[in-house]
Short mmCIF file of C-alpha atoms in Angstrom, two decimals:
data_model
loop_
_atom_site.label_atom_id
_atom_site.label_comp_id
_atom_site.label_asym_id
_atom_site.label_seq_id
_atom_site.Cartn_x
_atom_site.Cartn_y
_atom_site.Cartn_z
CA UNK A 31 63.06 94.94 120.41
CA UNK A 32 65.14 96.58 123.34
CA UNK A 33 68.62 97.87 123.15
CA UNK A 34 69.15 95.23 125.82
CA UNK A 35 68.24 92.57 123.32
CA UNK A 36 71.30 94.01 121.72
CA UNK A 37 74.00 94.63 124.13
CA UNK A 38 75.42 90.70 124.05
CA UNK A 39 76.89 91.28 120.35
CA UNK A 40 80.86 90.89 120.20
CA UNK A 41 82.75 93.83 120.51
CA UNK A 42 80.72 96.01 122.83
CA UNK A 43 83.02 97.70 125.26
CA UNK A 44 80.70 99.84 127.52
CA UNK A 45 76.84 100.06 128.08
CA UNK A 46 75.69 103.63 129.52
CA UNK A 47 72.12 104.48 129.88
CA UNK A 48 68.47 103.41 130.23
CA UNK A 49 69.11 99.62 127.85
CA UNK A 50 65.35 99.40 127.44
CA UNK A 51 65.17 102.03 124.94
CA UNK A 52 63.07 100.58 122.03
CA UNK A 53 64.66 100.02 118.97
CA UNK A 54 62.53 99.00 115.35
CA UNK A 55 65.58 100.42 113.07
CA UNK A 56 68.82 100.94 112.79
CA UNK A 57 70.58 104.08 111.05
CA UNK A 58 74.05 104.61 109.67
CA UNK A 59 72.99 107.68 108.20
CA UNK A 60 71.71 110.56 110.71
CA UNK A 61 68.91 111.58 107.95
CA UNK A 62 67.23 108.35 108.62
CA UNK A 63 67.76 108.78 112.48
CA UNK A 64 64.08 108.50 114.51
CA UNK A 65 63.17 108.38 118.00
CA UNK A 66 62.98 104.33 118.23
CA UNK A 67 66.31 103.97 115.52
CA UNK A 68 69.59 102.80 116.86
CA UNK A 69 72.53 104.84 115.37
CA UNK A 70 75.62 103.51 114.52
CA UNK A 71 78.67 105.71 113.88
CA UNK A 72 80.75 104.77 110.82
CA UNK A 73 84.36 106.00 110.26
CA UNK A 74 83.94 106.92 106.53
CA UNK A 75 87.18 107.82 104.13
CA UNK A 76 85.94 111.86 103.71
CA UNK A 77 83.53 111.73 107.01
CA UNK A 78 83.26 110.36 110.25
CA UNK A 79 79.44 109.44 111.23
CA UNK A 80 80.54 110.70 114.81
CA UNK A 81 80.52 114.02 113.88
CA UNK A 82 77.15 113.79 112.98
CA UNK A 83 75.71 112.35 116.60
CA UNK A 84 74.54 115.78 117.19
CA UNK A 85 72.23 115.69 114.21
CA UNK A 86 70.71 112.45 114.61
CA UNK A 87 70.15 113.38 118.30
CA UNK A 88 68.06 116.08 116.81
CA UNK A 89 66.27 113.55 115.27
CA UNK A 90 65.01 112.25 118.25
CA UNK A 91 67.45 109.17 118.09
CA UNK A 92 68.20 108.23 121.73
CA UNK A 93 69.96 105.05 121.23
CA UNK A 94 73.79 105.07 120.07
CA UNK A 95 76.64 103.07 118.84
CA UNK A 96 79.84 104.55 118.83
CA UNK A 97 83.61 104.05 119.59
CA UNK A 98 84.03 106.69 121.67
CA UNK A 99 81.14 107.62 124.25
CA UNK A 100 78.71 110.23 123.44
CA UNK A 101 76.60 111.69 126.37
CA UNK A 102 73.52 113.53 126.12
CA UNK A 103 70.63 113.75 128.08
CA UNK A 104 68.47 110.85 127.78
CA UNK A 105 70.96 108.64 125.50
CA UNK A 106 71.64 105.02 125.92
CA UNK A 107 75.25 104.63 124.11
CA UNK A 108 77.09 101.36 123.28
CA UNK A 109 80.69 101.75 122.99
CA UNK A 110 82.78 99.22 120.50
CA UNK A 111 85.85 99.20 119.55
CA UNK A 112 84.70 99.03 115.73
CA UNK A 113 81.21 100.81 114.52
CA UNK A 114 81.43 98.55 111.28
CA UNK A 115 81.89 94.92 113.20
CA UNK A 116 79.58 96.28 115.63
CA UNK A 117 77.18 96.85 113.01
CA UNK A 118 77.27 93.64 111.06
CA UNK A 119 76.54 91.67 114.56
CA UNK A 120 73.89 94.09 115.64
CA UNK A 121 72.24 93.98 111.88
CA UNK A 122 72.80 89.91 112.03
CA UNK A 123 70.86 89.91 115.30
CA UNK A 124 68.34 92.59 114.47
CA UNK A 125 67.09 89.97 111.40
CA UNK A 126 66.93 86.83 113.83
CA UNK A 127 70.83 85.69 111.99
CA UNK A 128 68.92 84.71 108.33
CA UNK A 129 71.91 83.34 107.02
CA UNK A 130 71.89 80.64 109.43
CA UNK A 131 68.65 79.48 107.29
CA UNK A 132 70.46 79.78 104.07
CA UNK A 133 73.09 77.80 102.10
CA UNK A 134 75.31 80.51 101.73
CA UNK A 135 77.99 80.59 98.91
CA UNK A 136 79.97 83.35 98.27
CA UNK A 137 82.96 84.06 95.77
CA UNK A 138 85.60 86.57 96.11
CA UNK A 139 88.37 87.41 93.69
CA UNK A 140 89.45 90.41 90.81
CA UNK A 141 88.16 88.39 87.88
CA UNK A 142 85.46 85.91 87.45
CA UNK A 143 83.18 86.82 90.21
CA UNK A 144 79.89 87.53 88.44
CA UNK A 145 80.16 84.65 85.72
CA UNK A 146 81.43 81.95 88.44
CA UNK A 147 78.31 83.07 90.35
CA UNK A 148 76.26 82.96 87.54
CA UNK A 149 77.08 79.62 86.53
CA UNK A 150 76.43 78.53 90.10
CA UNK A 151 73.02 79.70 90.44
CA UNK A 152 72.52 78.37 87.14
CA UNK A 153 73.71 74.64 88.21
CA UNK A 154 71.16 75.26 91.69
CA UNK A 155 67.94 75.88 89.61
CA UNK A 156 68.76 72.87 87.31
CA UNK A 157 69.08 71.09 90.32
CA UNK A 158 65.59 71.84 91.74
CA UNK A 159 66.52 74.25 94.27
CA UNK A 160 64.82 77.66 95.30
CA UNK A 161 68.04 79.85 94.62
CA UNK A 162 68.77 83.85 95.40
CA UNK A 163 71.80 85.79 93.89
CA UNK A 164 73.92 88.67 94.84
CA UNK A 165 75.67 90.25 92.08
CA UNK A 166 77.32 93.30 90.96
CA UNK A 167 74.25 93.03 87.90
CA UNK A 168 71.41 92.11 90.30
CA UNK A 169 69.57 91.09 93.33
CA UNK A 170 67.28 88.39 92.87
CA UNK A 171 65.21 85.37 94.34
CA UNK A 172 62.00 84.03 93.62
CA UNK A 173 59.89 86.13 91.13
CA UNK A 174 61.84 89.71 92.29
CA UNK A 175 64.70 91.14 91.21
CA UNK A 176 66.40 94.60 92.12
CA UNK A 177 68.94 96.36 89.93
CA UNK A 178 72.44 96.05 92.17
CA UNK A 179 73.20 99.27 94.40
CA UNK A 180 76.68 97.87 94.74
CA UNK A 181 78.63 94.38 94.22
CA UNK A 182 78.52 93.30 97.92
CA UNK A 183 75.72 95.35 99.68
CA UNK A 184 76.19 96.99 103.16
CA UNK A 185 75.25 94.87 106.38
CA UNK A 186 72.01 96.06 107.22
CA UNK A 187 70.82 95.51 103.50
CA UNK A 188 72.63 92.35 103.33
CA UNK A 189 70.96 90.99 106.17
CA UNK A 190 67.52 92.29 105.39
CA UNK A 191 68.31 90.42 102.09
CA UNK A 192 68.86 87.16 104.04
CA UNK A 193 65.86 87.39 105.74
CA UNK A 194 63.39 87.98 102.48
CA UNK A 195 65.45 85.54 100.98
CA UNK A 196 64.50 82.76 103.72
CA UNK A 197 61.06 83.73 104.34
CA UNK A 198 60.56 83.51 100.48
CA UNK A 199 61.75 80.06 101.19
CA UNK A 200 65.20 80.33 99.44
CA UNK A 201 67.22 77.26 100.18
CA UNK A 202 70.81 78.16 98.35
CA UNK A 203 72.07 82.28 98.07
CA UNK A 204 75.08 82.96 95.48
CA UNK A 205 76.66 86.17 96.28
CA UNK A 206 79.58 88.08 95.28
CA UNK A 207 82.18 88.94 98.06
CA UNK A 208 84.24 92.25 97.02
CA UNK A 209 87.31 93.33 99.04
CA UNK A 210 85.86 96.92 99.66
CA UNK A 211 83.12 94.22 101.62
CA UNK A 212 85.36 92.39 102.95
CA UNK A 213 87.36 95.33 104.65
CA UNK A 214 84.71 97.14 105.68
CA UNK A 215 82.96 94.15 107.25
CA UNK A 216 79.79 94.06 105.86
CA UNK A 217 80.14 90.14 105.27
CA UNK A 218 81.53 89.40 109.17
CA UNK A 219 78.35 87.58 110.79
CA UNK A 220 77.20 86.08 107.88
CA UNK A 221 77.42 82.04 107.92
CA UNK A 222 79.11 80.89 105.23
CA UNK A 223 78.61 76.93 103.75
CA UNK A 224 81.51 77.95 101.03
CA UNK A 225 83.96 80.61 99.96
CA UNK A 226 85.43 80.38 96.48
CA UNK A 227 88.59 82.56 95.24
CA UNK A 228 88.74 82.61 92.06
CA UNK A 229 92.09 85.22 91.44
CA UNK A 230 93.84 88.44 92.37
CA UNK A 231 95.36 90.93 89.92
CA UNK A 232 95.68 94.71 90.04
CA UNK A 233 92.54 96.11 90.76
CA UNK A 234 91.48 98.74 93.11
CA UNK A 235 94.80 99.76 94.07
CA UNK A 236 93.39 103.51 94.98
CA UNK A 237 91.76 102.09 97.87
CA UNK A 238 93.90 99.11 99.25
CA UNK A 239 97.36 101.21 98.24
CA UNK A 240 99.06 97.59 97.26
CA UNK A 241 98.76 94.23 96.17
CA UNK A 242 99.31 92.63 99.58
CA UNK A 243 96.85 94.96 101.19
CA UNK A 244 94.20 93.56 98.36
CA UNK A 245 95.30 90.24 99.05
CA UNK A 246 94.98 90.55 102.58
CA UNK A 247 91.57 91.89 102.17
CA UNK A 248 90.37 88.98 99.96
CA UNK A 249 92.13 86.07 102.67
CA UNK A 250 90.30 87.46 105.53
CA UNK A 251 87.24 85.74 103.88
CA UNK A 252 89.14 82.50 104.50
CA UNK A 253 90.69 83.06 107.73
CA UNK A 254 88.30 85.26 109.67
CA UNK A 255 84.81 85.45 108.17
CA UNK A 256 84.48 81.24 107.01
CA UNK A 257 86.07 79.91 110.32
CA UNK A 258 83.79 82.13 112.04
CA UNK A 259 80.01 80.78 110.40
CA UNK A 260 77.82 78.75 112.46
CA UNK A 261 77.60 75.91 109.81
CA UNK A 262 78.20 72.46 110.66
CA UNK A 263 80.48 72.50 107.64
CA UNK A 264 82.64 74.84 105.61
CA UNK A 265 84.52 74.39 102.86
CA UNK A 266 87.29 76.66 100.89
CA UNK A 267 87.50 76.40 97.17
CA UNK A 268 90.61 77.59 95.91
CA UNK A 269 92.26 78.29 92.52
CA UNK A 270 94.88 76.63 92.49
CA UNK A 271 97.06 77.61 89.05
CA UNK A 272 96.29 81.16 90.81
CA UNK A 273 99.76 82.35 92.12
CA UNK A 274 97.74 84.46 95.35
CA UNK A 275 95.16 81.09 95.24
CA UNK A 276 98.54 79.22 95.50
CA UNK A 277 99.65 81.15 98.46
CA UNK A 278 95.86 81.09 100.02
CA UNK A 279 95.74 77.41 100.40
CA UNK A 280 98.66 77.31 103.11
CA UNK A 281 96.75 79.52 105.27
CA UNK A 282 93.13 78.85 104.92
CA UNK A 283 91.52 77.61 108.07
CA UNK A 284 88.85 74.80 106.52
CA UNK A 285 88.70 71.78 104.58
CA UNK A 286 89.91 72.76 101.00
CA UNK A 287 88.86 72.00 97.91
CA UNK A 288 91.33 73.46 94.60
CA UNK A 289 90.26 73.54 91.01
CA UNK A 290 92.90 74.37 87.91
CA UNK A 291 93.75 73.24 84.51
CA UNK A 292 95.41 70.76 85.54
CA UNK A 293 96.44 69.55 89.28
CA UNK A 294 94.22 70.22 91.15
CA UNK A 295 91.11 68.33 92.71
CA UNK A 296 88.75 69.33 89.76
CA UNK A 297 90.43 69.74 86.79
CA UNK A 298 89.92 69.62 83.17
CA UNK A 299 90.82 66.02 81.48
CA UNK A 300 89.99 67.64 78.12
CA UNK A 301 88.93 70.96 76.52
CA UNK A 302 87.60 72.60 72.63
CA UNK A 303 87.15 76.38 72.94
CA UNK A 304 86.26 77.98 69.81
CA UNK A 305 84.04 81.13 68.87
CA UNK A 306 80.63 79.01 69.38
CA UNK A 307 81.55 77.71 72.85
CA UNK A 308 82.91 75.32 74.73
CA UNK A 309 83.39 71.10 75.30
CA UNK A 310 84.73 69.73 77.68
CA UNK A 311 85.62 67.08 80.60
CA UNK A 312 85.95 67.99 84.18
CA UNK A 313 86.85 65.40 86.41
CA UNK A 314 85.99 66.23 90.35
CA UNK A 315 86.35 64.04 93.29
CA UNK A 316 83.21 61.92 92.39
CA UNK A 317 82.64 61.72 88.86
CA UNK A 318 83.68 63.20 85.31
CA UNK A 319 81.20 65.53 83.97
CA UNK A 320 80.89 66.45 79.97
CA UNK A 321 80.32 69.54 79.95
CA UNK A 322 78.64 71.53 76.70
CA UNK A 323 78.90 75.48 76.96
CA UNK A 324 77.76 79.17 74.88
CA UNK A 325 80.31 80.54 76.69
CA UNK A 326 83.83 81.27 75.20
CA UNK A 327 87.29 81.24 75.93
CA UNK A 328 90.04 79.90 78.56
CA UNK A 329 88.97 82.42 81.52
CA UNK A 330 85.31 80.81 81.14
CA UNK A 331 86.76 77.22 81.19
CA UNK A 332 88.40 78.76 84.36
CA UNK A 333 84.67 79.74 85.64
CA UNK A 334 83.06 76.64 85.06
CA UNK A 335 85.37 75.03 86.42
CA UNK A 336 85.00 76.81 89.95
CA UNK A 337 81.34 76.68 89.57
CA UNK A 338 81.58 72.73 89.32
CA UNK A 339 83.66 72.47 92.10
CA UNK A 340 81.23 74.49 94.03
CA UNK A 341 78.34 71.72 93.21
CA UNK A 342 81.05 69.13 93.89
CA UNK A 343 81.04 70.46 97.27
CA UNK A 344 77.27 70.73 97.74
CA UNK A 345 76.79 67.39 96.39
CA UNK A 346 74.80 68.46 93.32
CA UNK A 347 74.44 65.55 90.70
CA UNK A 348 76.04 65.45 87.41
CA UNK A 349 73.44 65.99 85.37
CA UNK A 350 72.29 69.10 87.10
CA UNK A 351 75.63 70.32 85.85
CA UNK A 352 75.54 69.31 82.96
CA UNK A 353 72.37 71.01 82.25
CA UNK A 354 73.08 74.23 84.79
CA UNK A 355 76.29 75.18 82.45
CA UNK A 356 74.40 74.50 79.19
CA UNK A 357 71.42 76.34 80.33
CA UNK A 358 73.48 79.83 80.96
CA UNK A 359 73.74 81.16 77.05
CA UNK A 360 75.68 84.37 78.68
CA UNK A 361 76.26 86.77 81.07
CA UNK A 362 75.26 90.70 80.36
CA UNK A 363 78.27 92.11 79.63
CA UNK A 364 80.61 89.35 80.14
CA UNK A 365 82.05 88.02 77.02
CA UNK A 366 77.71 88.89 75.72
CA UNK A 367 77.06 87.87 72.29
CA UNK A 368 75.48 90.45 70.07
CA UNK A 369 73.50 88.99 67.59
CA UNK A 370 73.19 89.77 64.41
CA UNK A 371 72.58 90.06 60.62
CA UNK A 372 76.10 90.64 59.39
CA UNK A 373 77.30 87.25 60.13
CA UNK A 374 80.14 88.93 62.25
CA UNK A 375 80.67 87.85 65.74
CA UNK A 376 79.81 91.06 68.43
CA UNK A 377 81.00 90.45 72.39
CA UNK A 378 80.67 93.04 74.67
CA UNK A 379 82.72 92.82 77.79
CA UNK A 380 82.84 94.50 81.45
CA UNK A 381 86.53 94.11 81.03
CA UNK A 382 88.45 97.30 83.04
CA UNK A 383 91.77 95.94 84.15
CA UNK A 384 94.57 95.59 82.34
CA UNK A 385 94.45 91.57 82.87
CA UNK A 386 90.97 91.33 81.67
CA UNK A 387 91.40 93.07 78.38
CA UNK A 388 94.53 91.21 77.73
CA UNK A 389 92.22 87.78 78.87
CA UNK A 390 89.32 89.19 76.00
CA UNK A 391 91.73 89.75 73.36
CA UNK A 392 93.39 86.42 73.64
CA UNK A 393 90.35 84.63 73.95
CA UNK A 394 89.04 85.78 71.08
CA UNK A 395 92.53 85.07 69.20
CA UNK A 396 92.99 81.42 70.46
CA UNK A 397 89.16 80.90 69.47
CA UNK A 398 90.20 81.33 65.52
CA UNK A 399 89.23 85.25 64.96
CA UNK A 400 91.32 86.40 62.43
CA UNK A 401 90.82 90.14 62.70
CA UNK A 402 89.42 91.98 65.69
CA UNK A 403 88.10 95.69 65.83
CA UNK A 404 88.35 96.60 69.58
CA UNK A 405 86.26 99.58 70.79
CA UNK A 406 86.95 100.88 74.65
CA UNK A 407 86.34 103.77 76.78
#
């Protein structure tokens, strides 16, 4: 295509140059710069791409996206007021907008993420549908699956992702929505059909500095990315019994839908956790749904129940869930079973916060273990 083809994405300040400079890649990086590669300019936390324009100019890269101009001979440079907005529009138009063929759900929050979308996919395949899933374990859809390079990938590989994913004829993509993602927009242009926060405790405090930075970074899922997708209809699913999910609901910009223990619009009517799994009944908006689970402990409860209000949402039968939840015997290294000879019962668990040890540990208390040898690094 021709830069032209990509000068009528939001944000671009200033067009200089010859427009109809071909473009068949784009490059964040100036090692992958090439004569027909457009390259964008990312403000990094150690480096600044712009002070590597020289190099991919050298390169033979002739088309530019920066936020301040660069002028060589020969260059066509779009100006923007941010390289990293600019990029997820210009990588969502380079792909012909894939997510706009996709039902897109994604799930944000410090805990929960991977087993929520787990579960989720999970319920999807027992109902019959073609289903891809973005994970900090994996990348996967159809017969292929790629080892994760990180939780929420960057927006050029997101939206190449999209676009496999749709060809392949995916109908329904689960993906994981981390706050270093959300900040450095590599989810902005992607059209959303549901957003799910699941909670927020101290996490990655080295990078956002404090807790209402990371929250802020998590809501603008809710208020800037959701309201912005192209689909007919959104939906927020919330947490309720989640202090920062509490907070959430009064500013989300959608239709709502809130899960808990208790009140809340799906909520458990009845629960048995022990060390072999969990029973229970969920009632949603249209039905109550037994539920029969290898998972253990209250967090997991928690999980199932945001991955039943997800397929409350999508209109997913009953006893798709029913079968979606029992299908899922575990999740590597969340809460994973270890079998074995000894007759002793092995988890191993991602946990790395503070809150999700103290979650495993009581978990595996409340569930009846009377002695528990806990091994960490």
């Amino acid at each position: 295509m021709n830069l032209k083809d990509l000068t009528d994405v939001p944000g671009v300040q200033e067009v200089y140059g010859d427009d109809s400079i071909n473009v068949s890649t784009i490059a964040t990086h100036s090692a992958q710069a090439s004569p027909d590669s457009l390259f964008v300019a990312l403000p990094g936390t150690t480096t600044d791409g712009h002070a590597f324009l020289p190099d991919a100019y050298r390169a033979g890269a002739r088309a530019f996206v920066t936020q301040k101009p660069f002028r060589m001979p020969g260059v066509a440079n779009l100006v923007v007021a941010d390289t990293r907005a600019a990029l997820a529009a210009l990588a969502a138009r380079f792909y012909d907008y894939p997510s706009e063929r996709l039902h897109l759900i994604g799930i944000t929050g410090t805990n929960g993420k991977t087993t929520t979308a787990f579960l989720t996919e999970s319920i999807l395949c027992a109902a019959g549908f073609q289903t891809g899933l973005i994970s900090t374990i994996a990348y996967r859809y159809g017969s292929g699956c790629h080892v994760a390079e990180r939780t929420t990938p960057d927006q050029l590989r997101l939206q190449s992702l999209f676009r496999d994913m749709a060809d392949a004829g995916t109908q329904y993509v689960v993906m994981e929505v981390s706050s270093h993602g959300l900040q450095q927009r590599r989810v902005d242009a992607c059209s959303f059909d549901v957003a799910v926060f699941t909670n927020l405790t101290p996490e990655h405090l080295d990078y956002h500095g404090t807790m209402d930075e990371y929250f802020k970074a998590k809501e603008r899922f809710f208020t800037e990315v959701l309201p912005a997708s192209k689909k007919q209809r959104t939906i927020a699913i919330i947490n309720r019994d989640d202090p920062y999910g509490a907070a959430l609901l009064s500013r989300v910009k959608t239709p709502a839908l809130t899960y808990g223990m208790s009140e809340a619009d799906v909520y458990v009517k009845y629960a048995q956790i022990s060390l072999q799994g969990i029973r229970a009944e969920i009632a949603t908006p249209q039905a109550l749904v037994s539920i029969q689970s290898p998972l253990i402990g209250r967090f997991n409860l928690v999980n199932i129940l945001a991955a039943v209000a997800v397929a409350a949402a999508c209109g997913i039968p009953s006893d798709a869930i029913q079968q979606g939840i029992a299908r899922l015997t575990g999740v590597p290294g969340r809460m994973e079973r270890i079998e074995n000879t000894r007759g002793v019962s092995v988890f191993v668990d991602y946990a790395h916060t503070g809150d999700a040890l103290e979650q495993v540990l009581a978990t595996l208390t409340q569930a009846g273990a009377q002695r528990i040898i806990t091994v960490f690094g």
